[in-house]
Amino acid sequence: PRVAHQMSRCLMFDGYFGNPASHSHAFGWEAEELVEESRTQLARLINADPREIVWTSGATESDNLAIKGVAENATRRHMITSAYEHKAVMDTFQYMESKGFEVTYLEPNRSGLVRPEAVAAAIREDTLLVSVMHANNEIGVVNEVGAIGQICREQGVLMHTDAAQSAGKISLDVKTQCLDLVSISAHKIYGPKGIGALYVRREPPVAV
């Protein structure tokens, strides 16, 4: 009910119905203020700077933007992911293979986890990105993305995690967990469908 009430404020004439990109009238200013308030709230949820939050149409676009974006002008041509990622991630990595990138698919262990040491063993000099989901959407296991992120940071490799299933439910701290890119879906945390976000580390900057 609280979510429905907040959303209804954006649909009524006496609420925040304006276009947040329109800066020539008060309705637009008020709507933009609400969007930026939401950005700040989301950033606080994962211990990020609001300027590091990029709005998308959902976790699928966030995954695509993260993986394809970092590869756009990269000289490194190797990527690592798990064999049980969400279809949005798997499809994107298959696309990257069609563009000449080499992708290593790590199998989970008997407990369903992608072990940090398996990631460490797969990293090469030409590894650009590691993408391992935080919480699996089918079997519910929670990967040690902080430990994996630390390994990546030490090796100078970017770390992406799809946190659509975990954000807002499991502690997520982009700073202490050394995460460079994080995909989030609004409808998994009681927001509307068709909205998502991508956290992109600002310092030092990650180019997408």
XYZ file of C-alpha atoms in Angstrom:
208
model
C 0.000 0.000 0.000
C 2.794 2.457 0.770
C 4.396 1.841 -2.622
C 1.063 2.188 -4.422
C 0.432 5.459 -2.603
C 3.813 6.884 -3.588
C 3.352 5.828 -7.217
C -0.143 7.332 -7.340
C 1.381 10.721 -6.522
C 3.091 10.621 -9.918
C -0.167 9.991 -11.763
C -2.415 12.677 -10.301
C -2.707 16.276 -11.461
C -2.016 17.533 -7.947
C 1.088 15.326 -7.640
C 4.414 14.825 -9.413
C 3.023 14.206 -12.894
C 5.460 16.464 -14.766
C 8.291 15.459 -17.083
C 11.500 15.482 -14.983
C 13.487 16.432 -18.088
C 11.434 19.610 -18.572
C 13.155 22.470 -16.777
C 10.903 25.290 -17.957
C 8.096 24.830 -15.436
C 7.474 23.910 -11.798
C 5.870 20.558 -12.610
C 9.114 19.410 -14.224
C 11.223 20.720 -11.352
C 9.128 18.852 -8.805
C 9.276 15.619 -10.805
C 13.036 15.934 -11.233
C 13.412 16.457 -7.494
C 11.540 13.205 -6.876
C 13.725 11.323 -9.377
C 16.875 12.611 -7.700
C 15.481 11.704 -4.285
C 15.003 8.154 -5.580
C 18.560 8.143 -6.922
C 19.873 9.143 -3.504
C 17.820 6.463 -1.754
C 19.092 3.756 -4.095
C 22.683 4.940 -3.731
C 22.333 4.811 0.049
C 21.058 1.231 -0.200
C 24.354 0.035 -1.717
C 26.691 2.654 -0.171
C 27.292 4.473 -3.441
C 27.460 8.082 -4.591
C 24.164 9.170 -6.220
C 26.186 10.261 -9.253
C 27.146 6.597 -9.745
C 23.533 5.511 -10.354
C 22.417 5.249 -13.997
C 18.708 4.681 -14.637
C 17.790 1.930 -17.118
C 14.661 0.104 -18.284
C 15.456 -2.869 -16.053
C 18.150 -5.330 -15.017
C 18.394 -6.714 -18.564
C 19.445 -3.348 -19.951
C 21.748 -2.844 -16.965
C 23.480 -6.169 -17.671
C 23.847 -5.337 -21.354
C 25.164 -1.853 -20.646
C 27.701 -3.134 -18.125
C 29.126 -5.951 -20.240
C 28.973 -4.367 -23.688
C 29.884 -0.950 -22.341
C 33.210 -1.882 -20.755
C 34.131 -3.868 -23.870
C 33.477 -1.014 -26.294
C 37.034 0.311 -26.492
C 38.863 -2.356 -24.496
C 42.104 -3.957 -25.610
C 41.686 -6.938 -23.281
C 39.589 -9.654 -24.913
C 38.858 -12.172 -22.147
C 35.852 -12.265 -19.818
C 34.771 -14.587 -17.011
C 31.274 -15.478 -15.858
C 29.434 -18.395 -14.279
C 27.581 -21.135 -16.121
C 24.311 -20.344 -14.324
C 23.875 -16.632 -14.787
C 20.515 -15.091 -15.650
C 19.588 -15.337 -19.338
C 20.147 -11.597 -19.744
C 23.800 -12.071 -18.805
C 24.309 -15.334 -20.704
C 22.862 -13.891 -23.913
C 25.113 -10.860 -23.637
C 28.239 -12.964 -23.186
C 27.277 -15.105 -26.174
C 26.970 -11.889 -28.147
C 30.446 -10.856 -26.977
C 31.804 -14.190 -28.212
C 30.345 -13.429 -31.642
C 32.366 -10.200 -31.534
C 35.633 -12.041 -30.947
C 35.839 -12.020 -27.156
C 36.814 -15.193 -25.308
C 34.529 -16.063 -22.398
C 35.314 -18.530 -19.606
C 32.199 -20.080 -18.034
C 32.827 -21.266 -14.473
C 30.829 -24.215 -13.163
C 29.470 -23.871 -9.613
C 30.610 -26.329 -6.956
C 28.379 -29.022 -5.424
C 26.811 -26.409 -3.157
C 25.905 -24.259 -6.145
C 28.482 -21.571 -5.395
C 31.051 -19.940 -7.646
C 34.132 -20.113 -5.468
C 36.478 -17.089 -5.336
C 39.491 -19.348 -5.856
C 37.952 -20.630 -9.104
C 37.658 -17.056 -10.314
C 41.246 -16.318 -9.296
C 42.492 -19.360 -11.217
C 40.634 -18.276 -14.361
C 41.975 -14.703 -14.456
C 44.563 -14.038 -17.164
C 46.640 -11.052 -18.214
C 44.047 -10.180 -20.853
C 40.993 -10.562 -18.584
C 38.783 -7.501 -18.770
C 35.711 -8.376 -16.715
C 34.326 -10.875 -14.224
C 30.534 -11.110 -13.923
C 29.080 -13.306 -11.169
C 25.530 -12.905 -9.854
C 25.065 -12.101 -6.174
C 22.013 -14.290 -5.437
C 20.966 -16.978 -7.896
C 17.395 -16.597 -9.125
C 16.723 -20.357 -9.345
C 18.503 -22.114 -6.481
C 18.870 -19.181 -4.089
C 22.567 -19.480 -3.266
C 24.418 -16.279 -2.405
C 27.859 -15.924 -3.937
C 30.770 -14.296 -2.135
C 30.891 -11.306 -4.450
C 32.954 -9.358 -1.931
C 35.738 -11.934 -1.962
C 35.537 -12.189 -5.745
C 35.547 -8.402 -6.021
C 38.659 -8.165 -3.855
C 40.476 -10.642 -6.099
C 39.453 -8.682 -9.185
C 40.538 -5.374 -7.662
C 43.965 -6.796 -6.805
C 44.351 -8.097 -10.368
C 43.130 -4.927 -12.066
C 40.025 -6.663 -13.439
C 36.543 -5.127 -13.438
C 33.860 -6.833 -11.328
C 30.167 -6.846 -12.264
C 27.361 -8.491 -10.330
C 23.696 -8.883 -11.174
C 22.042 -8.020 -7.862
C 18.446 -8.090 -9.095
C 17.561 -10.816 -6.598
C 19.540 -9.477 -3.651
C 19.460 -5.673 -3.589
C 17.313 -4.499 -0.708
C 17.232 -7.963 0.850
C 20.893 -8.847 1.431
C 23.584 -6.406 2.512
C 25.333 -4.923 -0.510
C 28.200 -2.456 -0.139
C 29.933 -1.511 -3.375
C 32.910 -0.040 -1.562
C 33.811 -2.794 0.896
C 32.910 -5.508 -1.623
C 35.040 -3.911 -4.365
C 32.241 -3.857 -6.937
C 32.645 -1.813 -10.112
C 29.274 -2.461 -11.771
C 25.991 -3.592 -10.184
C 22.694 -4.325 -11.962
C 19.449 -3.666 -10.064
C 15.778 -4.205 -10.920
C 13.055 -1.974 -9.464
C 10.222 -4.500 -9.516
C 12.226 -6.874 -7.293
C 12.108 -4.277 -4.518
C 8.453 -3.219 -4.887
C 9.082 -0.631 -7.576
C 7.362 -0.465 -10.972
C 8.217 -2.766 -13.862
C 10.247 -1.238 -16.658
C 12.715 0.540 -14.383
C 16.167 -0.538 -13.282
C 19.558 0.876 -12.480
C 23.233 0.284 -13.065
C 25.805 1.304 -10.501
C 28.981 2.456 -12.261
C 32.024 3.166 -10.087
C 33.098 6.790 -10.354
C 36.519 6.837 -8.646
C 38.567 5.754 -10.469
C 36.030 5.960 -13.281
C 34.723 2.926 -15.147
C 33.897 3.714 -18.770
C 30.683 2.241 -20.148
